[in-house]
Short mmCIF file of C-alpha atoms in Angstrom, two decimals:
data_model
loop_
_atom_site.label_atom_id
_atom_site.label_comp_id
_atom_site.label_asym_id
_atom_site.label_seq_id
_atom_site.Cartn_x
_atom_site.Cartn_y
_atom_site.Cartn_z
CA UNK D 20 0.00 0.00 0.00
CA UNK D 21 2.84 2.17 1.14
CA UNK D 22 4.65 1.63 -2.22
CA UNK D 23 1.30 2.25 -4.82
CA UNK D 24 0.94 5.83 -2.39
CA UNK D 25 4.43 6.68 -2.98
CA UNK D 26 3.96 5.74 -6.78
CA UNK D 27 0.79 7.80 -6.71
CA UNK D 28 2.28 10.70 -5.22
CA UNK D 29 5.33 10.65 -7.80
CA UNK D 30 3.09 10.53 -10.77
CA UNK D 31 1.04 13.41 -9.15
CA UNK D 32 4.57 15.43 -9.10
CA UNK D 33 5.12 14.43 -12.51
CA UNK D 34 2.05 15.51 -14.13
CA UNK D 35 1.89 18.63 -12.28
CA UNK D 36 5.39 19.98 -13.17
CA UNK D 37 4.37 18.83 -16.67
CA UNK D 38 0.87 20.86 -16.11
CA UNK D 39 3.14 24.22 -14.74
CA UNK D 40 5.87 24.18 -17.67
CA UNK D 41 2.78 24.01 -20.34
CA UNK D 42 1.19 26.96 -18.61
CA UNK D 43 4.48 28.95 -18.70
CA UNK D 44 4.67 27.75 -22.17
CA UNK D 45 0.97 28.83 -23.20
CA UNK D 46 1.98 32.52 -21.30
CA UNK D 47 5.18 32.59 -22.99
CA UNK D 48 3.30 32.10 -26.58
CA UNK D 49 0.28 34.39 -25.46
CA UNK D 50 2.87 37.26 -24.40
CA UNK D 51 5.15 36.82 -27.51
CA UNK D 52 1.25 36.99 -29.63
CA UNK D 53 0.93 40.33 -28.23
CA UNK D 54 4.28 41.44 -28.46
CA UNK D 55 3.72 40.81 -32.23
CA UNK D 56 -0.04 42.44 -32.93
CA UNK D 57 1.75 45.81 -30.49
CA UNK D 58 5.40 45.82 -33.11
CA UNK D 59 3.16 45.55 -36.18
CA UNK D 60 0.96 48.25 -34.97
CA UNK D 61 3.97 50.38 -34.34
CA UNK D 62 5.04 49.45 -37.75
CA UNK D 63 2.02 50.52 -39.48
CA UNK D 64 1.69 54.05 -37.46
CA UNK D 65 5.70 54.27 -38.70
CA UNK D 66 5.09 53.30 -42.09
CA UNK D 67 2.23 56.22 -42.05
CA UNK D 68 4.73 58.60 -40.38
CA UNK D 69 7.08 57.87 -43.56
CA UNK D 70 4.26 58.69 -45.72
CA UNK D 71 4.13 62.15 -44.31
CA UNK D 72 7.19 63.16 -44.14
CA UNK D 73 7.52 61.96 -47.66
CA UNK D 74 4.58 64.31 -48.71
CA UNK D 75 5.49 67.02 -46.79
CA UNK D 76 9.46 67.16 -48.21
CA UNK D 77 7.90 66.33 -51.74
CA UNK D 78 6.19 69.64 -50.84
CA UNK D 79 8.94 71.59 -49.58
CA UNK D 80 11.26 70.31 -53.01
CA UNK D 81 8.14 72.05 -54.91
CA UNK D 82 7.88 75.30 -52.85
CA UNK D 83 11.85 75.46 -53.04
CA UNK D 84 11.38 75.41 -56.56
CA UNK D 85 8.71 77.31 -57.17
CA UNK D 86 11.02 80.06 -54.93
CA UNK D 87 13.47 79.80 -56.95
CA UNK D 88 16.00 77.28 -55.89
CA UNK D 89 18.09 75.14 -58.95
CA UNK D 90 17.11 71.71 -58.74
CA UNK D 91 20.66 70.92 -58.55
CA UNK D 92 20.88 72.51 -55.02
CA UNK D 93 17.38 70.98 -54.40
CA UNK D 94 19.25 67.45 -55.08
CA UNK D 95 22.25 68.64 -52.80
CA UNK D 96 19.97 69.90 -49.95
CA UNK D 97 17.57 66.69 -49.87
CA UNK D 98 19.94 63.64 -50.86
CA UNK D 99 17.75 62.29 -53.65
CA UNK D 100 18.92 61.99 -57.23
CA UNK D 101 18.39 64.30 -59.74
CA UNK D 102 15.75 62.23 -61.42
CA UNK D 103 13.84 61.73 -57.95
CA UNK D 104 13.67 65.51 -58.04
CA UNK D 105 12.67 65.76 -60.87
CA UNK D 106 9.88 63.09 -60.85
CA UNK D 107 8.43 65.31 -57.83
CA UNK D 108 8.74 68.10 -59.79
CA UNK D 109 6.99 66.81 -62.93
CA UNK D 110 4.52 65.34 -61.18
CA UNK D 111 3.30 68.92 -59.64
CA UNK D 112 3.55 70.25 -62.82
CA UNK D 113 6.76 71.38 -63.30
CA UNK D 114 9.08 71.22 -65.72
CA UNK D 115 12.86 70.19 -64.99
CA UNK D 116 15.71 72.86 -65.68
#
């Protein structure tokens, strides 16, 4: 009797460290889920940041035009090519030097 208690206890132990390291494991996964959905919400607020800035310095590169600046020194201020510049530029209806 002693020895089927002692049995029974150890299986007990057995299943319920099993039990506890599949709970940490289901946390673990749960946690690292909504790590996930949180980074590619950031990532979708920063890819709409990018957007805007993009508009708003395709905006400037037309005003700076428009004002009077060579599109050679728009190229030099801004660090896109000459054709990038130019694409802007075309596209608001400008025509390149």
């Amino acid at each position: 009797m002693l020895i089927a208690k002692t049995t029974q206890y150890l299986a007990d132990e057995i299943i319920c460290g099993m039990a506890n390291r599949l709970a940490d494991a289901v946390r673990a996964f749960h946690m690292a889920q909504a790590t996930a959905a949180a980074s590619a919400q950031r990532a979708a607020e920063d890819r709409e940041k990018v957007t805007e800035a993009r508009d708003q310095l395709a905006t400037a590169i037309v005003e700076a035009s428009r004002g009077g600046m060579r599109q050679v020194d728009i190229v030099r201020v801004t660090g896109y090519t000459r054709e990038r510049v130019r694409q802007i530029l075309r596209s608001h209806g400008i025509a390149p030097d």
